[in-house]
Coordinates of C-alpha atoms (C1' of nucleotides) in Angstrom, one line a residue:
Chain A
X1 CA 194.1 123.0 170.0
X2 CA 194.5 126.9 170.6
X3 CA 192.5 128.3 173.6
X4 CA 189.6 129.5 173.1
X5 CA 186.6 132.2 174.5
X6 CA 183.1 131.7 175.4
X7 CA 182.4 133.0 172.3
X8 CA 184.5 131.1 169.9
X9 CA 183.2 128.0 171.7
X10 CA 179.6 128.6 171.0
X11 CA 180.4 129.4 167.0
X12 CA 182.2 126.2 166.9
X13 CA 179.4 124.5 169.1
X14 CA 177.0 126.3 166.5
X15 CA 178.8 124.9 163.6
X16 CA 179.2 121.3 164.8
X17 CA 175.4 120.8 165.7
X18 CA 174.4 122.5 162.2
X19 CA 177.0 119.9 160.6
X20 CA 175.3 117.1 162.1
X21 CA 178.0 116.1 164.9
X22 CA 175.3 115.9 167.4
X23 CA 172.1 114.2 166.7
X24 CA 168.9 116.0 167.7
X25 CA 167.9 115.6 171.3
X26 CA 171.5 114.5 172.1
X27 CA 172.4 115.5 175.3
X28 CA 175.7 117.5 175.3
X29 CA 178.1 116.7 177.4
X30 CA 179.8 119.3 179.7
X31 CA 183.1 117.2 181.0
X32 CA 183.5 115.5 177.6
X33 CA 183.2 118.9 175.3
X34 CA 185.3 120.9 178.2
X35 CA 188.0 118.4 177.5
X36 CA 187.5 118.8 173.5
X37 CA 187.8 122.7 173.8
X38 CA 190.2 122.3 175.9
X39 CA 188.5 124.6 178.4
X40 CA 186.5 123.9 181.8
X41 CA 183.1 123.6 182.2
X42 CA 182.5 127.6 183.4
X43 CA 182.8 128.5 179.7
X44 CA 180.7 125.8 178.0
X45 CA 177.9 126.2 180.3
X46 CA 178.2 129.8 179.3
X47 CA 178.0 128.9 175.6
X48 CA 175.3 126.6 176.2
X49 CA 173.7 129.6 177.7
X50 CA 173.8 131.6 174.2
X51 CA 172.7 128.8 171.9
X52 CA 169.8 128.6 173.9
X53 CA 169.5 132.5 173.2
X54 CA 169.2 131.9 169.4
X55 CA 166.9 128.2 170.6
X56 CA 169.5 125.8 169.3
X57 CA 170.0 124.1 172.4
X58 CA 167.6 123.3 175.2
X59 CA 168.6 123.5 178.7
X60 CA 166.6 121.5 181.4
X61 CA 167.2 121.7 185.2
X62 CA 169.2 119.0 186.4
X63 CA 169.3 117.2 183.3
X64 CA 171.4 119.5 181.2
X65 CA 171.8 120.6 177.8
X66 CA 170.4 118.9 174.8
X67 CA 170.0 119.5 171.0
X68 CA 167.2 121.1 169.8
X69 CA 167.1 121.0 166.1
X70 CA 164.1 121.4 165.1
X71 CA 161.8 118.8 163.6
X72 CA 159.8 119.4 160.4
X73 CA 156.5 120.4 161.7
X74 CA 158.3 123.0 163.4
X75 CA 160.2 124.1 160.8
X76 CA 157.2 124.7 158.7
X77 CA 155.3 126.5 161.6
X78 CA 158.9 128.8 161.9
X79 CA 158.7 129.4 157.9
X80 CA 155.0 130.3 158.3
X81 CA 155.9 133.2 161.4
X82 CA 158.9 133.8 159.4
X83 CA 156.5 134.7 156.0
X84 CA 154.1 136.8 158.1
X85 CA 157.1 138.7 159.9
X86 CA 158.4 139.5 156.7
X87 CA 155.2 140.5 155.3
X88 CA 154.5 142.9 158.2
X89 CA 157.6 144.6 157.0
X90 CA 157.0 144.9 153.7
X91 CA 154.0 146.7 154.3
X92 CA 155.2 149.3 156.3
X93 CA 158.1 149.7 154.6
X94 CA 155.9 150.3 151.8
X95 CA 155.2 153.8 153.0
X96 CA 158.2 154.4 154.8
X97 CA 161.2 153.1 152.3
X98 CA 163.3 155.8 151.1
X99 CA 164.5 156.3 147.4
X100 CA 168.4 155.3 148.8
X101 CA 167.6 152.1 150.3
X102 CA 165.2 151.1 147.0
X103 CA 168.5 151.6 144.7
X104 CA 170.6 149.6 147.1
X105 CA 167.7 146.8 147.1
X106 CA 168.1 146.7 143.3
X107 CA 172.0 146.5 143.6
X108 CA 172.0 143.9 145.9
X109 CA 169.8 142.1 143.7
X110 CA 171.7 142.6 140.8
X111 CA 174.6 141.4 142.7
X112 CA 172.7 138.6 143.5
X113 CA 171.7 137.6 139.9
X114 CA 175.3 137.9 138.6
X115 CA 176.1 135.2 141.4
X116 CA 173.4 133.0 140.3
X117 CA 175.4 133.4 136.7
X118 CA 178.5 132.5 138.3
X119 CA 176.9 129.8 140.4
X120 CA 178.7 131.0 143.2
X121 CA 176.5 129.6 146.1
X122 CA 177.7 131.9 148.8
X123 CA 177.8 134.7 147.2
X124 CA 174.4 134.5 146.2
X125 CA 173.4 133.8 149.9
X126 CA 175.1 136.5 151.2
X127 CA 173.5 138.8 148.5
X128 CA 169.9 137.4 149.7
X129 CA 170.7 137.8 153.0
X130 CA 171.3 141.4 152.4
X131 CA 168.4 142.2 150.6
X132 CA 166.4 140.8 153.4
X133 CA 167.9 142.8 156.2
X134 CA 167.3 146.1 154.0
X135 CA 163.5 145.4 153.8
X136 CA 163.8 145.0 157.6
X137 CA 165.9 148.0 158.3
X138 CA 163.2 150.0 155.8
X139 CA 160.6 148.5 158.3
X140 CA 161.2 151.4 160.2
X141 CA 160.3 149.2 163.4
X142 CA 163.5 148.1 165.2
X143 CA 162.3 145.8 167.5
X144 CA 160.5 144.2 164.5
X145 CA 163.7 144.4 162.1
X146 CA 165.4 142.5 165.4
X147 CA 163.1 139.6 165.6
X148 CA 163.3 139.1 162.0
X149 CA 166.9 138.9 162.0
X150 CA 166.9 136.4 164.9
X151 CA 164.4 134.6 162.9
X152 CA 166.5 134.8 159.8
X153 CA 169.7 133.4 161.5
X154 CA 167.7 130.1 162.9
X155 CA 166.9 129.2 159.6
X156 CA 169.5 130.4 157.8
X157 CA 170.7 126.4 157.8
X158 CA 167.6 125.3 156.1
X159 CA 167.1 128.0 153.7
X160 CA 170.5 127.2 152.4
X161 CA 169.7 123.1 151.8
X162 CA 167.0 124.3 149.5
X163 CA 169.4 126.4 147.6
X164 CA 170.3 123.4 145.5
X165 CA 167.2 122.8 144.0
X166 CA 167.0 123.8 140.3
X167 CA 165.9 126.4 139.4
X168 CA 164.8 127.8 142.2
X169 CA 167.0 130.9 142.3
X170 CA 166.1 132.4 139.4
X171 CA 162.7 132.3 140.4
X172 CA 163.8 133.6 143.7
X173 CA 165.5 136.5 142.1
X174 CA 161.9 137.3 140.0
X175 CA 160.4 137.6 143.6
X176 CA 163.2 139.7 144.5
X177 CA 162.4 141.9 141.3
X178 CA 158.6 142.0 141.9
X179 CA 158.7 142.9 145.4
X180 CA 161.0 145.9 144.6
X181 CA 158.4 147.1 142.5
X182 CA 155.5 146.9 144.7
X183 CA 157.8 148.6 147.4
X184 CA 158.3 151.9 144.9
X185 CA 155.2 152.3 144.0
X186 CA 153.9 152.1 147.7
X187 CA 151.6 149.3 147.1
X188 CA 151.4 148.1 150.6
X189 CA 149.1 145.4 150.5
X190 CA 150.5 144.2 147.2
X191 CA 154.1 143.7 148.9
X192 CA 153.4 142.0 152.0
X193 CA 151.5 139.4 149.9
X194 CA 154.4 139.1 147.7
X195 CA 157.0 138.6 150.8
X196 CA 154.5 136.5 152.3
X197 CA 154.3 134.0 149.1
X198 CA 158.4 134.4 148.8
X199 CA 159.2 133.1 152.4
X200 CA 156.3 130.6 152.6
X201 CA 157.1 129.0 149.0
X202 CA 160.9 128.5 150.9
X203 CA 159.2 126.3 153.2
X204 CA 157.5 124.3 151.0
X205 CA 160.5 123.6 149.3
X206 CA 161.8 123.0 152.1
X207 CA 159.3 120.5 153.0
X208 CA 159.2 118.7 149.9
X209 CA 163.2 118.3 150.2
X210 CA 162.6 116.6 153.9
X211 CA 159.9 114.5 152.3
X212 CA 162.5 113.3 149.3
X213 CA 165.7 112.5 151.6
X214 CA 163.1 111.0 154.4
X215 CA 162.5 108.5 150.9
X216 CA 165.9 108.2 149.9
X217 CA 166.9 106.9 153.0
X218 CA 164.1 104.4 153.7
Chain L
X1 CA 167.7 135.6 203.9
X2 CA 167.8 132.1 203.3
X3 CA 169.4 129.8 200.5
X4 CA 168.4 130.9 197.1
X5 CA 168.5 128.7 193.5
X6 CA 169.3 130.2 190.6
X7 CA 165.8 130.2 189.3
X8 CA 164.5 132.3 192.2
X9 CA 167.3 135.0 191.8
X10 CA 166.0 135.0 188.1
X11 CA 162.3 135.6 189.4
X12 CA 163.6 138.1 192.7
X13 CA 165.3 139.9 189.7
X14 CA 162.8 140.4 187.1
X15 CA 160.5 141.7 189.8
X16 CA 163.4 144.3 191.3
X17 CA 164.0 145.1 187.9
X18 CA 160.1 146.0 187.0
X19 CA 159.3 147.5 190.7
X20 CA 161.6 150.0 189.6
X21 CA 164.6 149.3 192.2
X22 CA 167.0 149.1 189.1
X23 CA 166.5 151.8 186.9
X24 CA 167.1 151.3 183.0
X25 CA 170.6 151.2 181.7
X26 CA 171.8 150.4 185.6
X27 CA 174.4 147.9 185.7
X28 CA 173.8 144.7 187.8
X29 CA 177.1 144.6 190.0
X30 CA 177.6 140.9 190.2
X31 CA 179.5 141.0 193.7
X32 CA 176.7 143.5 195.3
X33 CA 174.3 141.8 194.7
X34 CA 175.9 137.8 195.0
X35 CA 176.4 139.6 198.9
X36 CA 172.6 140.5 198.4
X37 CA 171.5 137.0 197.7
X38 CA 173.6 135.8 199.9
X39 CA 175.2 133.2 197.1
X40 CA 178.3 133.4 194.7
X41 CA 178.6 135.0 191.6
X42 CA 178.4 132.1 189.6
X43 CA 174.5 131.7 190.2
X44 CA 174.0 135.2 189.5
X45 CA 175.7 134.7 186.0
X46 CA 173.8 131.8 185.4
X47 CA 170.3 134.0 186.2
X48 CA 171.5 136.9 184.2
X49 CA 171.7 134.6 181.1
X50 CA 168.4 133.7 181.9
X51 CA 167.2 137.5 182.1
X52 CA 168.7 137.9 179.1
X53 CA 166.4 135.0 177.5
X54 CA 163.4 137.1 178.2
X55 CA 165.1 140.5 176.8
X56 CA 165.1 142.1 180.6
X57 CA 168.7 142.6 180.7
X58 CA 171.7 142.8 178.1
X59 CA 175.0 140.9 178.4
X60 CA 177.8 142.5 177.1
X61 CA 181.3 141.1 177.3
X62 CA 183.8 142.6 179.4
X63 CA 181.9 145.1 180.5
X64 CA 178.8 144.0 182.4
X65 CA 175.3 143.1 182.6
X66 CA 172.8 146.1 182.2
X67 CA 168.8 146.5 182.9
X68 CA 167.6 147.1 179.8
X69 CA 164.1 148.1 180.0
X70 CA 163.0 149.8 176.6
X71 CA 162.3 153.2 176.3
X72 CA 159.1 154.5 174.9
X73 CA 159.6 154.2 170.9
X74 CA 161.1 150.7 171.3
X75 CA 157.6 149.9 173.6
X76 CA 155.1 151.0 171.0
X77 CA 157.5 149.4 168.4
X78 CA 156.7 145.8 170.4
X79 CA 153.4 146.7 170.7
X80 CA 153.0 147.1 166.6
X81 CA 155.0 143.3 166.8
X82 CA 152.5 141.8 168.9
X83 CA 149.5 143.1 167.0
X84 CA 150.9 141.3 164.3
X85 CA 151.6 138.1 165.5
X86 CA 148.1 138.0 166.9
X87 CA 146.4 138.9 164.2
X88 CA 148.2 136.2 162.1
X89 CA 147.0 133.6 165.4
X90 CA 143.5 135.0 164.8
X91 CA 143.9 134.7 160.4
X92 CA 144.9 131.2 161.2
X93 CA 142.4 130.1 163.9
X94 CA 139.4 131.7 162.0
X95 CA 140.2 128.2 160.4
X96 CA 140.9 126.0 162.8
X97 CA 139.3 126.6 166.1
X98 CA 137.4 124.0 168.1
X99 CA 134.1 124.7 169.2
X100 CA 135.3 123.0 172.6
X101 CA 137.8 126.6 172.6
X102 CA 135.3 129.0 171.4
X103 CA 132.9 127.7 174.5
X104 CA 136.3 128.2 176.5
X105 CA 136.6 131.3 174.9
X106 CA 133.0 132.8 175.3
X107 CA 133.4 131.2 179.5
X108 CA 136.8 133.1 180.2
X109 CA 135.3 136.1 178.7
X110 CA 132.3 136.2 181.1
X111 CA 134.5 135.7 184.1
X112 CA 136.8 138.7 182.7
X113 CA 133.6 140.4 183.0
X114 CA 132.6 139.7 186.5
X115 CA 135.8 140.5 187.7
X116 CA 135.4 144.0 185.7
X117 CA 132.1 144.1 187.8
X118 CA 134.1 143.6 190.7
X119 CA 136.7 145.7 190.0
X120 CA 139.0 142.7 190.5
X121 CA 142.0 143.8 188.3
X122 CA 144.4 140.9 189.4
X123 CA 141.1 138.5 188.4
X124 CA 140.8 140.5 185.1
X125 CA 144.6 140.3 184.3
X126 CA 144.4 136.5 185.0
X127 CA 141.7 135.8 182.5
X128 CA 142.5 138.0 179.7
X129 CA 145.7 136.2 179.7
X130 CA 143.8 133.1 179.0
X131 CA 142.0 134.6 175.9
X132 CA 144.6 135.7 174.3
X133 CA 146.3 132.0 174.9
X134 CA 143.2 130.3 173.9
X135 CA 144.0 132.1 170.5
X136 CA 147.6 131.4 170.5
X137 CA 146.8 127.6 171.1
X138 CA 144.3 127.5 168.4
X139 CA 146.3 129.3 165.8
X140 CA 147.3 125.2 165.9
X141 CA 151.2 126.9 165.0
X142 CA 153.4 125.6 168.0
X143 CA 156.1 128.1 167.5
X144 CA 154.0 131.0 166.5
X145 CA 152.4 130.1 170.0
X146 CA 155.5 130.4 171.6
X147 CA 156.2 133.8 170.1
X148 CA 153.5 135.3 171.2
X149 CA 153.3 134.1 175.1
X150 CA 157.0 135.3 175.1
X151 CA 156.3 138.4 173.7
X152 CA 152.8 138.8 175.7
X153 CA 154.9 138.4 178.9
X154 CA 157.7 140.4 178.2
X155 CA 154.7 143.3 177.5
X156 CA 153.0 142.3 180.7
X157 CA 153.9 145.3 183.1
X158 CA 153.4 147.6 180.6
X159 CA 150.1 146.1 179.9
X160 CA 149.5 145.9 183.7
X161 CA 149.8 149.8 183.7
X162 CA 146.8 150.9 181.3
X163 CA 144.0 149.2 183.4
X164 CA 143.8 152.0 185.5
X165 CA 142.4 153.9 182.5
X166 CA 139.3 154.7 182.8
X167 CA 136.4 152.8 180.3
X168 CA 139.4 150.9 179.0
X169 CA 138.5 147.4 180.7
X170 CA 134.8 147.1 179.1
X171 CA 135.7 148.6 175.8
X172 CA 138.6 145.9 175.6
X173 CA 135.5 143.3 176.7
X174 CA 133.3 144.1 174.0
X175 CA 136.5 143.9 171.4
X176 CA 137.0 140.7 173.0
X177 CA 133.3 139.3 172.2
X178 CA 133.5 140.9 168.9
X179 CA 136.7 138.5 168.1
X180 CA 134.8 135.7 169.6
X181 CA 132.3 136.2 167.3
X182 CA 134.5 136.6 164.1
X183 CA 136.2 133.2 164.8
X184 CA 133.2 131.5 165.0
X185 CA 131.9 132.9 161.7
X186 CA 135.0 131.6 160.4
X187 CA 135.5 135.3 159.1
X188 CA 139.7 135.6 159.2
X189 CA 140.5 138.6 157.9
X190 CA 137.6 140.2 160.0
X191 CA 139.0 138.0 163.1
X192 CA 142.5 139.1 162.2
X193 CA 142.1 143.1 162.0
X194 CA 139.9 142.9 165.1
X195 CA 142.8 141.5 167.0
X196 CA 145.3 144.0 165.4
X197 CA 142.8 147.0 166.6
X198 CA 142.4 145.5 170.0
X199 CA 146.3 145.5 170.4
X200 CA 147.5 148.2 168.5
X201 CA 145.1 150.2 171.0
X202 CA 146.8 149.4 174.2
X203 CA 149.9 150.8 172.5
X204 CA 148.2 154.2 171.9
X205 CA 146.7 154.2 175.6
X206 CA 150.0 153.3 176.7
X207 CA 151.7 155.9 174.8
X208 CA 149.0 158.8 176.2
X209 CA 149.8 157.2 179.4
X210 CA 153.7 157.7 179.1
X211 CA 153.0 161.3 177.9
X212 CA 151.1 162.3 180.9
X213 CA 153.3 161.2 183.2
X214 CA 156.6 162.8 181.4
X215 CA 154.3 165.8 181.4
X216 CA 153.2 165.5 185.3
X217 CA 157.4 165.0 185.8
X218 CA 158.4 168.7 184.4
Chain T
dA1 C1' 197.6 173.1 179.4
dA2 C1' 196.1 169.4 177.2
dG3 C1' 197.1 165.1 175.8
dT4 C1' 199.3 160.3 175.8
dG5 C1' 201.8 156.5 177.8
dG6 C1' 201.7 153.9 181.2
dA7 C1' 200.8 151.5 186.2
dA8 C1' 196.9 150.1 189.8
dA9 C1' 192.5 149.3 190.7
dA10 C1' 188.0 147.5 189.6
dT11 C1' 185.3 143.9 186.9
dT12 C1' 184.6 140.3 184.1
dG13 C1' 186.1 135.4 182.7
dT14 C1' 187.9 131.1 184.0
dA15 C1' 189.6 127.3 186.5
dT16 C1' 189.2 124.0 189.7
dA17 C1' 187.1 122.0 194.3
dC18 C1' 183.0 120.5 196.1
dA19 C1' 178.2 120.1 197.5
dA20 C1' 173.7 118.5 195.7
dA21 C1' 170.7 116.3 192.3
dA22 C1' 169.0 112.5 189.8
dT23 C1' 170.3 108.2 187.3
dA24 C1' 171.2 103.5 187.6
dG25 C1' 172.4 99.1 189.6
dT26 C1' 172.2 96.2 193.3
dT27 C1' 169.7 94.2 197.0
dG28 C1' 166.1 92.3 199.5
dA29 C1' 161.0 91.7 200.2
dC30 C1' 157.3 89.6 199.1
Chain P
dG1 C1' 160.1 86.4 189.0
dT2 C1' 158.9 90.9 190.3
dC3 C1' 158.8 95.4 192.4
dA4 C1' 160.5 98.5 195.8
dA5 C1' 164.2 100.9 198.2
dC6 C1' 168.6 101.9 199.0
dT7 C1' 173.2 102.7 198.2
dA8 C1' 177.0 104.0 194.6
dT9 C1' 177.4 106.8 190.1
dT10 C1' 177.1 109.8 187.2
dT11 C1' 176.0 114.8 186.2
dT12 C1' 174.5 119.4 187.4
dG13 C1' 175.0 123.5 190.4
dT14 C1' 177.6 126.2 193.2
dA15 C1' 181.8 128.6 195.7
dT16 C1' 186.0 130.0 196.1
dA17 C1' 190.7 130.8 194.3
dC18 C1' 193.0 132.7 190.2
dA19 C1' 193.3 135.1 185.7
dA20 C1' 192.4 138.4 182.0
dT21 C1' 190.4 142.6 180.4
dT22 C1' 188.6 147.1 181.1
dT23 C1' 188.8 151.2 183.1
dT24 C1' 190.8 154.7 186.3
dC25 C1' 193.7 158.1 187.3
dC26 C1' 198.4 159.8 187.9
dA27 C1' 202.1 161.6 185.9
dC28 C1' 205.3 162.8 182.2
dT29 C1' 205.8 164.9 177.7
dT30 C1' 205.0 168.2 174.1

DNA sequence: AAGTGGAAAATTGTATACAAAATAGTTGAC
DNA sequence: GTCAACTATTTTGTATACAATTTTCCACTT
């Protein structure tokens, strides 16, 4: 294993946690991981702090660093907040959005649709992310944009899970089109409501998915 | 100077930054501060990470850690987001709030008013914080509550500044009463709008305050 | 004279050694 | 036999030494 930097370590650890190698609540052993990555404990602690910033792990003084995979309840709550934040973006963007951005959203949407046709999940995911990123930017509120990106990233693995649900992709696409349409008309409340519903439904779908998995495990 | 722990160092640094000892954009010299606190660089770096978590400083790899006091524009943006988050709390709380919590809010409000009468700024500030904390809790969304507390804390010094504005305290009190009243009736949209306005006005007041200070400095 | 190259200084990142704290395990008393 | 206290072990927190990177400054070339 090649020599790592703390940046890479944080990234790799993120992958391991999201990949399910470390179970939620598990303590991340510093010496063990230091040995695994062939580095000392110091950069590992740095990496832990970075993961704590994105909320993936929790550090308790004199106790250790623990995997903080959110449970179903907290996840629903996070989707609820995400829905509100995106709705706010939409409300603000409806008044401020530029024609260029509207065109960009339409183009992104088109590429998104193409990805759906080609069953290209990664492509869909990428374009979908771009669609939302444009919306955040067009809110005109840089702080709001940052908070949205942060939460969006944190929900990333859970959004990804539900892409497998049949028919969800196409439904999501038509929702995107309705959003663009409302933004173009400058209908703030309508756009906000469309976004709220668009994100909220993801939380619900996820809930169903989780319930299904739980049932299957029993 | 006594021996410090990284927790205390983070706290003390926070005070120094908020107290204006370190100017925004300034680089925090590790060796210099390590010498000042009579500790090594290691716990200082830990403290930096903690401050980065609350957004007070920014760490740039191989460049250093910089004071990240937000400018007027970002501050307005933050108040805008805070207003939306609190409005969401209100909307959710309107349906879920318990009678005990309503009584608690009224009692807190009463103590708040007493503090105003006694010109007890610290007391007012404390009770006001409690008022909002109850609201966050009553949203029933633990994640939302956490995000609100985080942002509220970050805006703390700026809220505090505007308490000096004449008449603002009493106005704020009557807004609180209107909020409680709307919550009691279960009027979600009304409560949300009341909160949004209540917080947004703080952002505006702050804006005026900053403009005044800037003018006075010229 | 201005711009580029490189060497030296300053500063951040990492490794190792040591200290402090928490947990676990064991012995003793009741 | 159970609970409590003490010791031993494990684990986190800190100090110091060293490596790597960035920046600065000076010399040299065009």
